[in-house]
GROMACS .gro file of C-alpha atoms in nm:
model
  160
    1UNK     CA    1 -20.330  18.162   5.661
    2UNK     CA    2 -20.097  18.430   5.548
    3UNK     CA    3 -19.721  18.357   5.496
    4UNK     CA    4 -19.613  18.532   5.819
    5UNK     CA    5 -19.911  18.386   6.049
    6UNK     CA    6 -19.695  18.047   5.890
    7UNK     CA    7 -19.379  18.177   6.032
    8UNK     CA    8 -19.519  18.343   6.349
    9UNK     CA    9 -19.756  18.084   6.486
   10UNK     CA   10 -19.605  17.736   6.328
   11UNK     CA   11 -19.284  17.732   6.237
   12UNK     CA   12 -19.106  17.964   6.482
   13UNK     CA   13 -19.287  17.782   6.793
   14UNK     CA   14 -19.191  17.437   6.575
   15UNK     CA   15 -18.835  17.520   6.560
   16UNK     CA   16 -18.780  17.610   6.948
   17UNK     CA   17 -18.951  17.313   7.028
   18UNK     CA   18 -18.749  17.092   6.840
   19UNK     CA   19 -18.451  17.278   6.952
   20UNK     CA   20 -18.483  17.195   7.254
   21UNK     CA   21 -18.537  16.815   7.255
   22UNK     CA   22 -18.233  16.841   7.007
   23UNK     CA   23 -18.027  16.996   7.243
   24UNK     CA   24 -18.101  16.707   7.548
   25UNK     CA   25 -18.074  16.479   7.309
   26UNK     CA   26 -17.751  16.553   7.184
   27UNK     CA   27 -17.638  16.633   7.560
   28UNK     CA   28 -17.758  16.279   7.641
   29UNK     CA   29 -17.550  16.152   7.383
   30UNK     CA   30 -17.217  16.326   7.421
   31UNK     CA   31 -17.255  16.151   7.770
   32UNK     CA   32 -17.353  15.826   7.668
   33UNK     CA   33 -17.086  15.755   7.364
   34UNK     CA   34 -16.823  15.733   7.622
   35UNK     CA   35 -17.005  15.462   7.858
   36UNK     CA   36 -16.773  15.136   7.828
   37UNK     CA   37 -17.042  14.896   7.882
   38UNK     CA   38 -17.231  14.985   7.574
   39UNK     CA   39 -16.873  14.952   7.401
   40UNK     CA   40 -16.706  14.703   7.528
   41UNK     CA   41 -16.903  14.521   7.847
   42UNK     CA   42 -17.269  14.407   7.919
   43UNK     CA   43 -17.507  14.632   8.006
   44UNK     CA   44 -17.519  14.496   8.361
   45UNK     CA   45 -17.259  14.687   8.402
   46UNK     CA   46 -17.381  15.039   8.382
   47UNK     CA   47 -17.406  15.247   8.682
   48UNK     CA   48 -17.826  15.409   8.747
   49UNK     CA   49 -17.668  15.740   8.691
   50UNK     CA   50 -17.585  15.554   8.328
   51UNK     CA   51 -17.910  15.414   8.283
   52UNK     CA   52 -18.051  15.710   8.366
   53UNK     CA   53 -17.881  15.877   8.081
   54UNK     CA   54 -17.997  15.601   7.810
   55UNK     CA   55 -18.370  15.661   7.935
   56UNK     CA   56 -18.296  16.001   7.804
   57UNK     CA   57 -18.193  15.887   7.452
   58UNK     CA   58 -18.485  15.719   7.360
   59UNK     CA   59 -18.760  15.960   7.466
   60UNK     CA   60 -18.560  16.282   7.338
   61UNK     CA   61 -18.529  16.077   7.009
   62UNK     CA   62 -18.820  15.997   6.930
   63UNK     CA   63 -18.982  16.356   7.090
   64UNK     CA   64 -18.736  16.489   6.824
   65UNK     CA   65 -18.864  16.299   6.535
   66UNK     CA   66 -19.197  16.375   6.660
   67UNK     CA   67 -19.194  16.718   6.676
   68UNK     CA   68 -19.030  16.731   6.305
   69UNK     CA   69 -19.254  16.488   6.133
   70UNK     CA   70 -19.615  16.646   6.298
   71UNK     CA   71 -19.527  17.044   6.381
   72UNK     CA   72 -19.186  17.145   6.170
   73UNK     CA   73 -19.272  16.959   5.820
   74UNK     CA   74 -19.674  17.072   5.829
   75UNK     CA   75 -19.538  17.398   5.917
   76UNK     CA   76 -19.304  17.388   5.613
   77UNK     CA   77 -19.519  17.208   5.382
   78UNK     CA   78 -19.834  17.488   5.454
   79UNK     CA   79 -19.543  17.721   5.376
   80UNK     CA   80 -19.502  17.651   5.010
   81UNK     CA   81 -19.893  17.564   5.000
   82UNK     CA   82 -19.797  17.215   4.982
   83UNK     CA   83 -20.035  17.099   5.188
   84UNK     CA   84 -20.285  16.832   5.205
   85UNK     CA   85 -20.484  16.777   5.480
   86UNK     CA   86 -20.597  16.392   5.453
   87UNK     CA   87 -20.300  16.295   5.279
   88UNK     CA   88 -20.118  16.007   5.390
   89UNK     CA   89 -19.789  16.069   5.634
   90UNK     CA   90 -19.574  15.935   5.377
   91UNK     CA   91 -19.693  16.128   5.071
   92UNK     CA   92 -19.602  16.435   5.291
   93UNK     CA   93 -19.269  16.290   5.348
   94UNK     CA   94 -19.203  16.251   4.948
   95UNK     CA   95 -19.378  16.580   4.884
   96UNK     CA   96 -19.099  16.753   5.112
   97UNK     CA   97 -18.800  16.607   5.023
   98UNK     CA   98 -18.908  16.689   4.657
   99UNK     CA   99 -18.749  17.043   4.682
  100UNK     CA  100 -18.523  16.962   4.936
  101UNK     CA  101 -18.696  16.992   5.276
  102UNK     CA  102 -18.673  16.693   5.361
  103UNK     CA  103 -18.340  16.505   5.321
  104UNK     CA  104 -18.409  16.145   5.280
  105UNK     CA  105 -18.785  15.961   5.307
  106UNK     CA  106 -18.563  15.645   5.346
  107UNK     CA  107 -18.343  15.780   5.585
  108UNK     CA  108 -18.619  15.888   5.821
  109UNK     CA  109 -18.827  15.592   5.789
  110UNK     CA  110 -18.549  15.392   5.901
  111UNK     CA  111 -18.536  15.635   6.189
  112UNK     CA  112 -18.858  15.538   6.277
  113UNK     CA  113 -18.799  15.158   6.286
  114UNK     CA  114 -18.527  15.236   6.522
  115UNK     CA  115 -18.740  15.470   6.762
  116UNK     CA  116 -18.979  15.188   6.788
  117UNK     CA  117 -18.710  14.901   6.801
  118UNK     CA  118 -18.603  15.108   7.083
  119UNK     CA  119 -18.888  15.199   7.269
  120UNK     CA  120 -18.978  14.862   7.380
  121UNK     CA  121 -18.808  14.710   7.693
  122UNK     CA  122 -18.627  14.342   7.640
  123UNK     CA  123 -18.531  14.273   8.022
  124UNK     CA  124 -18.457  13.883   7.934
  125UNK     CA  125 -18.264  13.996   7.610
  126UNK     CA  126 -17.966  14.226   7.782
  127UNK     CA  127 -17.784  14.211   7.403
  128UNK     CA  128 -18.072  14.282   7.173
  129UNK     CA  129 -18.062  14.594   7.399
  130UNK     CA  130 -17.750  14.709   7.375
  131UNK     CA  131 -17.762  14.648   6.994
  132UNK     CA  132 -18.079  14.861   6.984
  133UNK     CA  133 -17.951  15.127   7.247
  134UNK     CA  134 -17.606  15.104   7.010
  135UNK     CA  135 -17.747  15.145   6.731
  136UNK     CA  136 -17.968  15.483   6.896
  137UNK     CA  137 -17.668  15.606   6.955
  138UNK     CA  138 -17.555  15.582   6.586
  139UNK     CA  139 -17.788  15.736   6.447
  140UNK     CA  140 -17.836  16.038   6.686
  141UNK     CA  141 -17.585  16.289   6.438
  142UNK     CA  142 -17.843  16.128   6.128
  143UNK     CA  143 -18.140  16.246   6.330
  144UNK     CA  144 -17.990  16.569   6.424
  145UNK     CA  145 -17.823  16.642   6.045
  146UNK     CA  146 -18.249  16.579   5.929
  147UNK     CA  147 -18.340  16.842   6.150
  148UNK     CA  148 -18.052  17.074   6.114
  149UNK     CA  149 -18.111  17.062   5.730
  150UNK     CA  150 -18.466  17.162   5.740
  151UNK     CA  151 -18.403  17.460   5.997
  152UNK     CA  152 -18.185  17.571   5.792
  153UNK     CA  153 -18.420  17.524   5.476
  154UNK     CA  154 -18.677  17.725   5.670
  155UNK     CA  155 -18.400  18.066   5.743
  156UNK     CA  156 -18.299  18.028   5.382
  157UNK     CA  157 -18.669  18.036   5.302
  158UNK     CA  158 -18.817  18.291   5.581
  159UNK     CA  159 -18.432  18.507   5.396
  160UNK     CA  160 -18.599  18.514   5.045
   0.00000   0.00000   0.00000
């Protein structure tokens, strides 16, 4: 596949995609930093409207990640004929943040712990979610910095 079939058919369809799940994510998150349960109270506390704002958080996370670890980095990675179709997920992880793609193979597989951390409910353990959901919220801006980064690795690239 040519350069521009790259761009046109991969990356350009990768980067509206994950766009978009980073734009509900961060709305759900401007919303749910200023909830005063998660802060200061139980999460008994929180109103549905509330809840239904953490549901968000977790699935726009972790559709996020998704769409940057299995469309955006293949896209990127078949870019600079980099490659490799049976290679492991984490080889593809070093070989991008090798030249920069990638920010930090650490940083995102500790991103990953967290999605999963997250994804599973704890109704008998109300604190061990809020520490999780807490924690979500922390790292939101880290997720969001990974992915700004690499769009903005792919303009400086499609620029050359």
């Amino acid at each position: 596949m040519k350069s521009q079939e790259i761009v046109d058919y991969k990356l350009t369809p990768a980067l509206r995609e994950c766009e978009q799940h980073r734009y509900r994510l961060h709305s759900a998150w401007q919303e749910a930093i200023t909830f005063e349960p998660l802060q200061s109270g139980s999460i008994a506390e929180l109103s549905d409207d509330q809840v239904r704002t953490l549901d968000q958080l977790p699935f726009r996370f972790a559709k996020l990640q998704d769409a940057v670890g299995t469309r955006l980095l293949p896209a990127m990675l078949q870019l600079v004929q980099e490659w490799e179709d049976n290679e492991p997920f984490l080889d593809k992880l070093n070989r991008a943040e090798k030249p920069g793609m990638m920010p930090s193979v650490e940083q995102w597989q500790l991103l990953w712990e967290l999605r999963n951390q997250t994804a599973h409910e704890y109704p008998d353990q109300p604190e061990r979610v809020k520490a999780n959901l807490s924690q979500l919220l922390e790292q939101v801006p880290v997720l969001e910095d990974i992915y700004r980064r690499m769009s903005n690795w792919v303009l400086g690239f499609k620029g050359c």
